[in-house]
Short mmCIF file of C-alpha atoms in Angstrom, two decimals:
data_model
loop_
_atom_site.label_atom_id
_atom_site.label_comp_id
_atom_site.label_asym_id
_atom_site.label_seq_id
_atom_site.Cartn_x
_atom_site.Cartn_y
_atom_site.Cartn_z
CA ASN A 200 -0.09 -0.09 0.25
CA ALA A 201 1.49 3.37 -0.91
CA GLY A 202 -1.52 5.11 1.40
CA VAL A 203 -1.81 8.55 0.14
CA THR A 204 0.54 10.14 -2.27
CA GLN A 205 0.31 13.73 -3.33
CA THR A 206 2.25 15.66 -6.13
CA PRO A 207 4.14 17.77 -6.49
CA LYS A 208 6.02 18.29 -3.44
CA PHE A 209 6.82 21.77 -4.02
CA GLN A 210 5.60 24.25 -6.42
CA VAL A 211 5.72 27.98 -7.07
CA LEU A 212 3.61 29.70 -9.35
CA LYS A 213 3.33 33.11 -10.27
CA THR A 214 -0.04 35.44 -10.10
CA GLY A 215 -2.97 34.08 -12.64
CA GLN A 216 -1.23 30.87 -13.30
CA SER A 217 -3.50 27.90 -12.98
CA MET A 218 -2.24 24.30 -11.73
CA THR A 219 -3.76 21.04 -10.45
CA LEU A 220 -2.32 18.99 -7.03
CA GLN A 221 -2.70 15.37 -7.48
CA CYS A 222 -4.20 13.13 -4.74
CA ALA A 223 -4.24 9.49 -4.72
CA GLN A 224 -5.04 6.57 -2.45
CA ASP A 225 -5.00 2.79 -2.86
CA MET A 226 -7.01 2.04 0.07
CA ASN A 227 -10.51 2.10 -1.42
CA HIS A 228 -11.50 4.84 0.80
CA GLU A 229 -14.95 6.43 0.25
CA TYR A 230 -14.08 9.90 2.16
CA MET A 231 -11.18 12.33 0.45
CA SER A 232 -10.36 15.67 1.56
CA TRP A 233 -7.74 18.74 0.85
CA TYR A 234 -6.71 21.11 3.57
CA ARG A 235 -4.66 23.89 3.64
CA GLN A 236 -2.47 24.66 6.45
CA ASP A 237 -1.06 27.86 7.64
CA PRO A 238 0.96 29.40 10.36
CA GLY A 239 -0.89 29.64 13.28
CA MET A 240 -4.23 28.66 11.88
CA GLY A 241 -4.19 24.98 11.95
CA LEU A 242 -5.96 23.21 8.97
CA ARG A 243 -8.54 24.52 7.01
CA LEU A 244 -11.03 21.98 4.86
CA ILE A 245 -10.98 23.24 1.45
CA HIS A 246 -13.20 20.63 -0.13
CA TYR A 247 -14.21 17.19 0.64
CA SER A 248 -15.99 14.16 -1.31
CA VAL A 249 -17.81 11.19 0.23
CA GLY A 250 -17.47 9.09 -3.01
CA ALA A 251 -17.09 8.94 -6.53
CA GLY A 252 -19.22 11.98 -8.33
CA ILE A 253 -19.76 13.65 -5.19
CA THR A 254 -17.84 16.58 -3.84
CA ASP A 255 -18.99 19.41 -1.09
CA GLN A 256 -17.26 22.90 -0.01
CA GLY A 257 -15.24 22.85 3.22
CA GLU A 258 -14.44 26.13 5.28
CA VAL A 259 -12.45 27.69 2.74
CA PRO A 260 -13.20 26.66 -0.80
CA ASN A 261 -13.10 29.88 -2.91
CA GLY A 262 -10.28 29.89 -5.72
CA TYR A 263 -10.32 26.29 -5.63
CA ASN A 264 -12.03 23.43 -7.66
CA VAL A 265 -12.32 19.73 -7.33
CA SER A 266 -13.71 16.60 -9.02
CA ARG A 267 -14.18 12.91 -8.05
CA SER A 268 -14.32 10.95 -11.16
CA THR A 269 -12.59 7.67 -9.48
CA THR A 270 -12.35 6.34 -5.97
CA GLU A 271 -8.58 6.41 -6.17
CA ASP A 272 -8.28 10.23 -7.08
CA PHE A 273 -8.93 13.42 -5.70
CA PRO A 274 -7.15 16.55 -7.69
CA LEU A 275 -7.54 20.07 -6.51
CA ARG A 276 -7.11 22.90 -8.81
CA LEU A 277 -6.12 26.42 -8.74
CA LEU A 278 -7.71 28.33 -11.39
CA SER A 279 -6.04 31.35 -11.15
CA ALA A 280 -3.39 31.68 -8.33
CA ALA A 281 -3.24 34.54 -5.75
CA PRO A 282 -0.95 35.18 -3.12
CA SER A 283 -2.87 34.53 -0.36
CA GLN A 284 -3.17 31.07 -1.54
CA THR A 285 0.52 30.43 -0.49
CA SER A 286 0.21 27.65 1.90
CA VAL A 287 1.01 23.89 2.70
CA TYR A 288 -1.76 21.51 1.20
CA PHE A 289 -2.38 18.03 2.50
CA CYS A 290 -4.77 15.57 0.84
CA ALA A 291 -6.42 13.04 3.35
CA SER A 292 -8.33 10.03 3.12
CA SER A 293 -10.83 7.55 5.37
CA TYR A 294 -13.08 4.99 5.01
CA GLU A 295 -16.51 6.65 5.46
CA GLY A 296 -18.38 5.78 8.68
CA GLY A 297 -17.67 3.84 11.41
CA SER A 298 -14.21 4.59 12.89
CA TYR A 299 -12.73 7.46 11.32
CA GLU A 300 -8.76 7.21 11.15
CA GLN A 301 -7.86 9.65 8.75
CA TYR A 302 -4.78 9.12 6.54
CA PHE A 303 -2.96 12.35 5.33
CA GLY A 304 -0.59 12.34 2.53
CA PRO A 305 2.84 14.52 2.78
CA GLY A 306 1.88 17.62 2.09
CA THR A 307 2.49 20.03 -1.25
CA ARG A 308 4.06 23.39 -0.09
CA LEU A 309 2.95 25.97 -2.45
CA THR A 310 4.27 29.41 -3.19
CA VAL A 311 2.44 32.01 -5.23
CA THR A 312 4.48 35.13 -6.19
CA GLU B 114 -20.55 28.43 12.70
CA ASP B 115 -18.59 25.44 14.11
CA LYS B 116 -15.52 26.55 16.10
CA VAL B 117 -12.49 24.54 17.93
CA VAL B 118 -10.25 26.35 20.47
CA GLN B 119 -7.34 24.73 21.85
CA SER B 120 -5.08 25.70 24.69
CA PRO B 121 -2.39 26.26 25.42
CA LEU B 122 -1.02 27.52 22.27
CA SER B 123 2.53 26.43 23.20
CA LEU B 124 3.66 24.57 26.38
CA VAL B 125 7.21 23.69 27.45
CA VAL B 126 8.07 21.33 29.70
CA HIS B 127 10.98 18.88 31.21
CA GLU B 128 11.18 14.99 30.32
CA GLY B 129 8.93 13.09 32.91
CA ASP B 130 6.42 15.82 33.56
CA THR B 131 2.63 15.34 32.98
CA VAL B 132 0.82 17.30 30.12
CA THR B 133 -2.71 18.54 29.88
CA LEU B 134 -4.01 19.60 26.45
CA ASN B 135 -7.42 21.27 26.10
CA CYS B 136 -9.51 21.92 23.22
CA SER B 137 -13.04 23.09 23.73
CA TYR B 138 -15.56 23.48 21.11
CA GLU B 139 -19.08 24.92 19.23
CA VAL B 140 -20.66 22.31 16.77
CA THR B 141 -24.37 21.87 15.42
CA ASN B 142 -23.99 18.50 14.58
CA PHE B 143 -21.69 16.62 16.53
CA ARG B 144 -20.36 13.60 15.20
CA SER B 145 -16.77 12.98 16.42
CA LEU B 146 -13.73 14.56 18.05
CA LEU B 147 -10.22 13.41 16.65
CA TRP B 148 -6.73 13.93 17.98
CA TYR B 149 -3.79 14.37 15.81
CA LYS B 150 0.24 14.42 16.45
CA GLN B 151 2.04 16.37 13.70
CA GLU B 152 5.53 16.55 13.84
CA LYS B 153 7.69 17.88 10.88
CA LYS B 154 4.86 16.46 8.01
CA ALA B 155 1.71 15.38 7.81
CA PRO B 156 -0.68 14.82 10.93
CA THR B 157 -0.85 11.13 12.41
CA PHE B 158 -4.16 9.73 13.79
CA LEU B 159 -4.16 9.41 17.66
CA PHE B 160 -7.86 9.08 19.19
CA MET B 161 -11.45 9.61 17.96
CA LEU B 162 -14.02 10.28 20.69
CA THR B 163 -17.76 9.84 19.88
CA SER B 164 -18.99 9.54 23.31
CA SER B 165 -18.66 11.25 26.86
CA GLY B 166 -16.65 10.00 29.93
CA ILE B 167 -14.95 7.10 27.80
CA GLU B 168 -11.29 7.36 28.16
CA LYS B 169 -9.36 6.33 25.09
CA LYS B 170 -5.63 4.92 26.07
CA SER B 171 -2.69 4.40 23.85
CA GLY B 172 0.66 4.03 26.01
CA ARG B 173 1.39 7.16 27.73
CA LEU B 174 -1.26 9.38 25.94
CA SER B 175 -5.17 9.46 27.06
CA SER B 176 -8.18 11.28 26.03
CA ILE B 177 -11.33 11.76 27.31
CA LEU B 178 -14.75 13.82 26.03
CA ASP B 179 -17.22 15.77 27.80
CA LYS B 180 -20.46 16.57 25.55
CA LYS B 181 -22.16 18.34 28.04
CA GLU B 182 -19.38 20.82 28.81
CA LEU B 183 -18.21 20.80 24.97
CA PHE B 184 -14.62 19.94 25.68
CA SER B 185 -11.94 17.24 25.57
CA ILE B 186 -8.36 16.66 27.28
CA LEU B 187 -5.41 15.06 25.96
CA ASN B 188 -3.16 13.70 28.64
CA ILE B 189 0.68 12.76 28.19
CA THR B 190 2.09 11.20 31.32
CA ALA B 191 5.97 10.78 31.46
CA THR B 192 6.95 13.03 28.60
CA GLN B 193 9.79 12.30 26.38
CA THR B 194 11.41 14.55 23.71
CA GLY B 195 9.69 12.46 21.14
CA ASP B 196 6.44 14.02 22.09
CA SER B 197 7.66 17.11 20.91
CA ALA B 198 4.92 18.15 18.44
CA ILE B 199 2.07 20.06 17.62
CA TYR B 200 -1.11 18.46 19.05
CA LEU B 201 -4.21 19.19 16.77
CA CYS B 202 -7.82 18.89 17.89
CA ALA B 203 -10.63 18.14 15.31
CA LEU B 204 -14.31 18.26 15.06
CA ARG B 205 -16.32 16.32 12.76
CA SER B 206 -20.00 16.97 12.33
CA ASN B 207 -22.74 14.70 10.64
CA ASN B 208 -22.22 16.56 7.19
CA ASN B 209 -18.81 15.45 6.97
CA ASP B 210 -17.38 19.11 7.74
CA MET B 211 -14.07 18.90 9.51
CA ARG B 212 -12.68 21.82 11.69
CA PHE B 213 -9.31 22.02 13.11
CA GLY B 214 -8.24 24.00 16.18
CA ALA B 215 -5.15 26.04 15.48
CA GLY B 216 -3.02 23.40 17.52
CA THR B 217 -0.86 23.19 20.88
CA ARG B 218 2.97 23.14 20.01
CA LEU B 219 4.15 20.99 22.98
CA THR B 220 8.12 21.25 23.67
CA VAL B 221 9.85 18.53 25.96
CA LYS B 222 13.10 19.19 27.02
CA PRO B 223 15.67 16.94 28.22
#
């Protein structure tokens, strides 16, 4: 099991550029989510999905899009990057319902200049 | 709006000390409260609590939830330098929304 994988590990973007952060899991988890982590603010939920074809907004969804076409993959798209999106991004997954141990990917450090 | 507040924000102790970390919350539809440990990279799961008064224990770590007073505590006994980390409390609501507190940074000195 590779667990939760994220690519890239690091990325630098210019303001206005677009990009996709990739997230994949091989544990057949229904629930997947994206967080951003900024200093002193803990983790904030951006978007989440409870299964293929189903997505929903979290606490800070603006400026980000997601889709869930397969159980394994949950990409996060930045349509027009802004300096306020400089952050560390974590993807996570878990089984839906029951014991909720959420597994986190290693993170992507994004800088927008 | 759902809210999670952790205290203290940071704590410095010496090896062998016992620490108590606090997490208070406000939530519309409570499903579970979770504790994570974050060292250099991604958070790792410690406990999930759903019922009041039932202590979860793993080695020197334990946690309990009070759903009437809306708080949880995480205890670490006989602290070691390897316990140095940020400890995160998170709330999951029935609509699958997750809210994290800002975390408590614990430093354990030799």
